């Protein structure tokens, strides 16, 4: 990741976002804190932090419900651990000057205007979000049925 960020910066790209997902299989408090340290040390202005949501109709979801081991289901942290990891990210990023803005974290002066227009509450943005959500759910369901989305 550090090398990739260095290449982007060498190309003149400074406004970089890193996405983190809490609750991945094999994720531990130690690995999460290491990831957060790398992100903070990188100095990127935007960080998105998500908690893994597993659809019970997905392959991983069905495996979790069955108590199986395929897809490393038995290594997925439980919801409480995932929530704890998210809270740790909130605290550490805030302490590092990467402030929580509605749905993302950003360093002062680097708040995402692009995302704010989608999350600004207005009848148009609400309809846009709902339409996008409905369309993406339909696509994911179709791909899942074809075996294209795990």
Coordinates of C-alpha atoms in Angstrom, one line a residue:
X1 CA 0.0 0.0 0.0
X2 CA 2.8 2.4 0.9
X3 CA 4.5 1.9 -2.5
X4 CA 1.2 2.4 -4.3
X5 CA 0.6 5.7 -2.5
X6 CA 4.2 6.8 -3.3
X7 CA 3.6 6.1 -7.0
X8 CA 0.3 8.1 -7.0
X9 CA 2.1 11.0 -5.3
X10 CA 5.0 10.8 -7.7
X11 CA 2.4 11.1 -10.5
X12 CA 1.1 14.3 -8.8
X13 CA -2.0 12.7 -7.2
X14 CA -2.4 13.8 -3.6
X15 CA -6.1 13.6 -3.0
X16 CA -6.1 9.8 -2.1
X17 CA -8.7 7.7 -0.3
X18 CA -8.1 4.4 1.4
X19 CA -11.0 2.0 2.2
X20 CA -10.9 -0.2 5.3
X21 CA -13.3 -3.0 6.1
X22 CA -13.8 -4.2 9.7
X23 CA -14.9 -7.8 10.2
X24 CA -13.0 -9.6 7.5
X25 CA -12.1 -13.3 8.0
X26 CA -8.8 -13.7 10.0
X27 CA -9.0 -10.0 11.1
X28 CA -7.7 -9.5 14.6
X29 CA -7.3 -6.5 16.9
X30 CA -3.6 -6.7 16.2
X31 CA -4.0 -6.8 12.4
X32 CA -6.6 -4.0 12.5
X33 CA -4.4 -1.7 14.6
X34 CA -1.5 -2.4 12.2
X35 CA -3.7 -1.4 9.2
X36 CA -4.8 1.7 11.0
X37 CA -1.2 2.6 11.8
X38 CA -0.2 2.2 8.1
X39 CA -3.2 4.4 7.0
X40 CA -2.5 7.1 9.5
X41 CA 1.3 7.1 8.8
X42 CA 0.5 7.4 5.0
X43 CA -1.0 10.8 5.6
X44 CA -3.8 10.3 3.0
X45 CA -6.5 12.9 3.4
X46 CA -9.5 10.5 3.0
X47 CA -10.3 7.2 4.8
X48 CA -13.5 5.2 4.4
X49 CA -14.2 2.6 7.1
X50 CA -16.9 0.1 6.6
X51 CA -18.2 -2.8 8.8
X52 CA -18.5 -6.0 6.8
X53 CA -22.1 -6.9 6.2
X54 CA -22.8 -10.4 5.2
X55 CA -26.0 -11.1 3.3
X56 CA -27.4 -14.4 4.5
X57 CA -28.2 -15.4 0.9
X58 CA -24.6 -15.0 -0.2
X59 CA -22.3 -18.0 -0.2
X60 CA -20.4 -16.7 2.8
X61 CA -23.7 -16.0 4.6
X62 CA -25.0 -19.4 4.0
X63 CA -21.7 -20.9 5.2
X64 CA -21.8 -18.9 8.4
X65 CA -25.4 -19.9 9.1
X66 CA -24.5 -23.6 8.6
X67 CA -21.5 -23.2 10.9
X68 CA -19.2 -24.3 8.1
X69 CA -15.6 -23.5 7.2
X70 CA -15.8 -22.7 3.4
X71 CA -14.7 -19.2 2.5
X72 CA -13.0 -19.0 5.9
X73 CA -16.5 -18.4 7.5
X74 CA -15.2 -19.7 10.8
X75 CA -12.7 -16.9 10.9
X76 CA -15.2 -14.1 10.5
X77 CA -15.2 -12.0 13.7
X78 CA -18.6 -11.7 15.4
X79 CA -20.6 -8.5 15.2
X80 CA -19.4 -7.2 18.6
X81 CA -15.8 -7.5 17.6
X82 CA -16.5 -5.9 14.2
X83 CA -18.2 -3.0 16.0
X84 CA -15.3 -2.7 18.4
X85 CA -12.9 -2.5 15.5
X86 CA -15.0 0.3 13.9
X87 CA -15.0 2.2 17.2
X88 CA -11.2 1.9 17.5
X89 CA -10.9 3.2 13.9
X90 CA -13.1 6.2 14.8
X91 CA -11.0 7.0 17.9
X92 CA -7.6 6.5 16.3
X93 CA -8.4 8.4 13.1
X94 CA -9.9 11.3 15.0
X95 CA -6.8 11.4 17.3
X96 CA -4.6 11.5 14.2
X97 CA -6.5 14.5 12.7
X98 CA -8.6 12.5 10.3
X99 CA -12.0 13.7 11.3
X100 CA -15.2 11.8 10.9
X101 CA -17.5 13.4 8.4
X102 CA -21.0 11.9 8.0
X103 CA -19.8 8.7 6.3
X104 CA -16.1 9.1 5.8
X105 CA -13.1 10.4 7.6
X106 CA -11.1 13.3 6.2
X107 CA -8.3 15.6 7.2
X108 CA -9.3 19.2 7.7
X109 CA -9.7 20.9 4.3
X110 CA -10.0 17.7 2.4
X111 CA -13.6 16.9 3.1
X112 CA -15.2 15.2 0.0
X113 CA -17.5 17.6 -1.8
X114 CA -18.4 14.7 -4.2
X115 CA -19.7 12.5 -1.4
X116 CA -21.4 15.4 0.5
X117 CA -23.6 16.1 -2.5
X118 CA -24.9 12.5 -2.3
X119 CA -25.5 12.5 1.5
X120 CA -26.9 16.0 1.7
X121 CA -30.5 15.3 2.8
X122 CA -32.9 16.6 0.2
X123 CA -35.7 15.0 -1.7
X124 CA -33.5 14.7 -4.8
X125 CA -30.6 13.1 -3.1
X126 CA -32.8 10.7 -1.1
X127 CA -34.5 9.6 -4.3
X128 CA -31.0 9.2 -6.0
X129 CA -29.7 7.1 -3.1
X130 CA -32.8 4.9 -3.1
X131 CA -32.7 4.4 -6.8
X132 CA -29.0 3.6 -6.7
X133 CA -29.5 1.2 -3.8
X134 CA -32.4 -0.6 -5.5
X135 CA -30.4 -0.8 -8.8
X136 CA -27.3 -2.1 -7.0
X137 CA -29.3 -4.7 -5.1
X138 CA -30.9 -6.0 -8.2
X139 CA -27.5 -6.2 -10.0
X140 CA -25.9 -8.0 -7.0
X141 CA -28.8 -10.5 -6.7
X142 CA -28.6 -11.3 -10.5
X143 CA -24.8 -11.7 -10.3
X144 CA -25.1 -13.9 -7.2
X145 CA -27.6 -16.1 -8.9
X146 CA -25.2 -16.4 -11.9
X147 CA -22.4 -17.2 -9.4
X148 CA -20.6 -13.9 -10.2
X149 CA -20.7 -12.3 -6.8
X150 CA -19.5 -14.3 -3.7

